[in-house]
Amino acid sequence: EALNGLPAIHFTAASKNYLTIADNPSLSFPQVSIVAVMRRASGTGAVVIAEKYNTTTIYGYSLRMSNATTAKFTTNSGGLSADAASDIYSLVEATYDQSNKNLYVNGVLGASTAGTSAIHTVPTPFYIGSRPNGNSLDGDIAELLVYDHGLSDDDRKAIEAYFYEKYAVGNPPVATTPVFSLPTTTVSTAPQVETISGPPGATLYYTLDGSVPTVGSSIYTGPITVTQTTTIKAIAVKAGYQNSPVL
């Protein structure tokens, strides 16, 4: 099933088809992040998106749909759930860094809880779309990413921007607000130098008259010398992101 003109893997619950990777140490880690561009087409029972999990010892990690409209992220015995619409593609991001466990759907935090325990190693394969005995997805997975660490906010936003540009799924993240070295309104009796910093890869636009900057405003290329009362405003503009709030 194509998504934005790109292929996706289709899973049929009746056929119980799935992908698997044999058990190996490279897939066992104390922290984890799972990111999936996926769609559940039908069904109401629990289905596997991706997991390396032992349901008997309740060790490992798992990303599932627990019913038609709920995504569930589990590490060891602790799970959390968030709403995820049925029969449309969603970007589901599950991340655990031995401090917090978070579950995002389309860039919005749906559930969060604290946790410090390392994920236990389990001698089981890594499954995508189903397990051999069931929990089979009836739907599609366009792309799946698995990391051996919890994602930072900046990394997560970069992934969201990438998938939004590639698949037009989820929501474009908001660029980080620029930071000034001086207050936005500076009263100076002698020249002062203002510098503006922003997120990597962004273009910074600014004004010196207090007006709201746009992409037609001056582009920041280096320090600004302020010699009188001046109100500086700035925004960050970055491909794949919504423009930052005005500072």
Coordinates of C-alpha atoms in Angstrom, one line a residue:
E1 CA 0.0 0.0 0.0
A2 CA 1.6 3.3 -1.1
L3 CA 1.9 6.3 1.2
N4 CA 2.6 9.6 -0.5
G5 CA 3.7 7.7 -3.6
L6 CA 6.2 5.6 -1.6
P7 CA 5.8 1.8 -0.8
A8 CA 4.7 0.4 2.5
I9 CA 4.6 -3.2 3.7
H10 CA 1.1 -4.6 4.0
F11 CA 0.3 -7.1 6.7
T12 CA -2.9 -9.3 6.6
A13 CA -4.2 -10.5 9.9
A14 CA -5.9 -13.5 8.4
S15 CA -2.6 -14.7 6.9
K16 CA -0.6 -13.9 10.1
N17 CA 2.3 -12.7 8.0
Y18 CA 5.1 -10.9 9.7
L19 CA 8.8 -10.0 9.6
T20 CA 11.3 -11.3 12.1
I21 CA 15.0 -10.9 13.0
A22 CA 16.6 -13.8 14.8
D23 CA 17.7 -13.2 18.4
N24 CA 21.0 -11.5 18.7
P25 CA 22.7 -9.2 21.3
S26 CA 22.6 -6.2 19.0
L27 CA 18.9 -6.0 19.5
S28 CA 19.0 -6.1 23.3
F29 CA 19.7 -2.8 25.1
P30 CA 18.8 -1.1 28.5
Q31 CA 17.1 1.8 26.7
V32 CA 15.1 1.9 23.5
S33 CA 13.2 4.1 21.1
I34 CA 10.9 2.8 18.4
V35 CA 9.5 5.0 15.7
A36 CA 6.9 3.7 13.3
V37 CA 4.9 5.2 10.4
M38 CA 1.9 2.8 10.4
R39 CA -1.8 2.3 9.8
R40 CA -4.1 -0.2 11.3
A41 CA -6.8 -0.9 8.7
S42 CA -9.2 -3.1 10.8
G43 CA -9.6 -5.2 13.9
T44 CA -10.0 -4.4 17.6
G45 CA -7.6 -6.8 19.4
A46 CA -4.0 -6.3 20.4
V47 CA -1.6 -6.4 17.5
V48 CA 2.2 -6.2 17.2
I49 CA 3.9 -3.2 15.5
A50 CA 7.4 -4.1 16.7
E51 CA 8.7 -6.0 19.7
K52 CA 11.4 -8.1 21.3
Y53 CA 9.4 -9.2 24.2
N54 CA 8.8 -12.3 26.3
T55 CA 5.1 -12.4 27.3
T56 CA 5.8 -15.0 30.0
T57 CA 8.6 -13.3 31.9
I58 CA 7.3 -9.8 30.9
Y59 CA 10.8 -8.8 30.0
G60 CA 11.9 -6.8 26.9
Y61 CA 10.3 -4.0 24.9
S62 CA 7.2 -3.8 22.8
L63 CA 5.2 -1.4 20.6
R64 CA 1.6 -2.5 19.9
M65 CA -1.9 -1.4 19.2
S66 CA -3.8 -2.6 22.2
N67 CA -7.1 -2.0 20.4
A68 CA -8.5 -0.3 17.3
T69 CA -7.5 3.2 18.4
T70 CA -4.8 2.9 21.2
A71 CA -1.1 2.6 20.8
K72 CA 0.8 0.9 23.7
F73 CA 4.5 1.0 24.6
T74 CA 5.9 -1.5 27.1
T75 CA 9.3 -2.0 28.7
N76 CA 9.5 -5.0 31.0
S77 CA 6.2 -5.0 32.9
G78 CA 5.4 -1.3 32.6
G79 CA 3.3 0.0 29.8
L80 CA 1.6 3.3 28.8
S81 CA -1.0 4.0 26.2
A82 CA -2.0 6.9 23.9
D83 CA -4.8 7.5 21.3
A84 CA -4.0 6.6 17.7
A85 CA -6.6 6.9 15.0
S86 CA -7.6 3.8 13.1
D87 CA -7.4 3.4 9.3
I88 CA -5.1 6.4 8.8
Y89 CA -1.4 6.6 8.8
S90 CA 0.1 7.9 12.1
L91 CA 3.7 8.6 13.3
V92 CA 4.1 6.7 16.6
E93 CA 7.2 7.4 18.7
A94 CA 8.0 5.4 21.8
T95 CA 11.1 6.3 23.8
Y96 CA 12.7 5.2 27.1
D97 CA 16.0 6.6 28.5
Q98 CA 15.9 5.0 32.0
S99 CA 14.6 8.3 33.3
N100 CA 11.3 8.8 31.4
K101 CA 9.1 6.6 29.2
N102 CA 7.2 8.7 26.6
L103 CA 4.7 7.8 23.9
Y104 CA 4.0 10.4 21.1
V105 CA 1.5 10.2 18.3
N106 CA 1.9 12.6 15.4
G107 CA 4.4 14.7 17.4
V108 CA 2.0 15.1 20.4
L109 CA 2.9 13.6 23.8
G110 CA 0.1 11.2 24.6
A111 CA 1.5 9.5 27.8
S112 CA 4.6 9.7 30.0
T113 CA 5.9 8.0 33.1
A114 CA 9.1 7.9 35.1
G115 CA 11.2 4.8 35.1
T116 CA 14.9 3.9 35.8
S117 CA 15.1 0.1 35.4
A118 CA 17.2 -1.3 32.5
I119 CA 15.3 -3.3 30.0
H120 CA 15.9 -6.9 30.6
T121 CA 17.5 -9.0 27.9
V122 CA 15.2 -11.7 26.5
P123 CA 16.2 -14.6 24.2
T124 CA 13.5 -14.0 21.7
P125 CA 13.4 -12.8 18.1
F126 CA 12.5 -9.3 17.0
Y127 CA 9.0 -9.4 15.5
I128 CA 7.3 -6.9 13.1
G129 CA 3.6 -7.0 12.3
S130 CA 2.7 -10.1 14.3
R131 CA 4.0 -13.0 16.4
P132 CA 3.9 -16.6 15.2
N133 CA 0.9 -17.4 17.4
G134 CA -1.1 -14.3 16.6
N135 CA -1.5 -10.6 17.6
S136 CA -1.4 -10.0 13.8
L137 CA -1.6 -6.5 12.3
D138 CA -4.1 -5.9 9.6
G139 CA -2.6 -2.8 8.1
D140 CA 0.6 -1.2 6.8
I141 CA 4.0 -0.1 8.1
A142 CA 5.8 2.3 5.8
E143 CA 9.0 2.7 7.9
L144 CA 10.3 1.5 11.2
L145 CA 13.3 2.8 13.2
V146 CA 14.7 1.3 16.4
Y147 CA 17.4 3.0 18.5
D148 CA 19.4 1.7 21.4
H149 CA 18.8 4.8 23.5
G150 CA 16.1 7.3 24.4
L151 CA 15.7 10.0 21.8
S152 CA 16.4 13.6 22.8
D153 CA 13.7 16.2 22.0
D154 CA 15.9 17.6 19.2
D155 CA 16.5 14.2 17.7
R156 CA 12.8 13.4 17.9
K157 CA 11.8 16.6 16.3
A158 CA 14.3 16.0 13.5
I159 CA 12.7 12.6 12.9
E160 CA 9.2 14.1 12.8
A161 CA 10.4 16.7 10.3
Y162 CA 12.0 14.0 8.1
F163 CA 8.8 11.9 8.1
Y164 CA 6.5 14.8 7.5
E165 CA 8.5 15.8 4.4
K166 CA 8.9 12.2 3.2
Y167 CA 5.4 10.9 3.8
A168 CA 3.2 13.9 4.7
V169 CA 2.3 12.1 8.0
G170 CA 2.2 13.6 11.5
N171 CA 2.8 17.2 12.1
P172 CA 5.8 19.4 11.3
P173 CA 7.6 20.2 14.6
V174 CA 8.1 23.8 15.7
A175 CA 11.6 25.2 15.4
T176 CA 13.3 26.2 18.6
T177 CA 13.0 29.9 19.5
P178 CA 16.2 31.9 18.9
V179 CA 18.2 33.2 21.8
F180 CA 19.6 36.7 22.2
S181 CA 22.8 37.6 24.1
L182 CA 21.1 40.8 25.3
P183 CA 17.5 41.6 26.3
T184 CA 15.2 42.1 23.4
T185 CA 14.9 45.8 24.3
T186 CA 18.3 47.3 24.9
V187 CA 18.9 50.8 26.2
S188 CA 22.5 51.7 25.7
T189 CA 24.6 54.7 26.3
A190 CA 27.6 53.1 24.5
P191 CA 27.6 50.6 21.7
Q192 CA 26.7 47.1 22.6
V193 CA 26.8 43.9 20.5
E194 CA 23.8 41.6 20.1
T195 CA 24.2 38.1 18.9
I196 CA 21.4 35.7 18.0
S197 CA 21.6 31.9 18.1
G198 CA 19.2 29.3 16.9
P199 CA 18.7 25.7 16.1
P200 CA 21.3 24.0 13.8
G201 CA 20.4 24.3 10.1
A202 CA 17.9 27.2 10.6
T203 CA 17.9 30.6 9.0
L204 CA 17.4 33.5 11.4
Y205 CA 15.4 36.5 10.4
Y206 CA 15.2 39.7 12.5
T207 CA 13.9 43.2 12.7
L208 CA 15.2 46.2 14.7
D209 CA 11.9 48.2 15.0
G210 CA 9.9 45.8 17.1
S211 CA 7.8 44.5 14.2
V212 CA 7.2 40.8 13.7
P213 CA 9.9 39.3 11.4
T214 CA 9.0 37.3 8.4
V215 CA 11.1 35.5 5.7
G216 CA 11.2 38.9 4.0
S217 CA 13.1 40.5 6.9
S218 CA 16.8 40.8 7.3
I219 CA 18.8 37.5 7.6
Y220 CA 21.1 37.3 10.6
T221 CA 24.7 36.8 9.5
G222 CA 26.6 38.1 12.4
P223 CA 26.7 40.3 15.5
I224 CA 24.5 43.4 15.5
T225 CA 25.9 46.6 17.1
V226 CA 23.3 48.5 19.1
T227 CA 23.9 52.2 19.8
Q228 CA 20.4 53.3 20.9
T229 CA 17.2 52.0 22.4
T230 CA 16.3 49.2 20.0
T231 CA 13.7 46.4 20.1
I232 CA 15.0 43.4 18.3
K233 CA 12.7 40.6 17.2
A234 CA 13.7 37.3 15.6
I235 CA 12.4 34.0 14.3
A236 CA 14.0 30.7 13.2
V237 CA 13.0 29.1 9.9
K238 CA 14.0 25.5 9.1
A239 CA 13.0 23.1 6.4
G240 CA 10.5 20.6 7.6
Y241 CA 9.6 22.6 10.7
Q242 CA 7.0 25.2 11.5
N243 CA 8.6 28.7 12.1
S244 CA 9.7 29.3 15.6
P245 CA 7.8 31.6 18.0
V246 CA 8.9 35.2 17.7
L247 CA 11.4 36.3 20.3

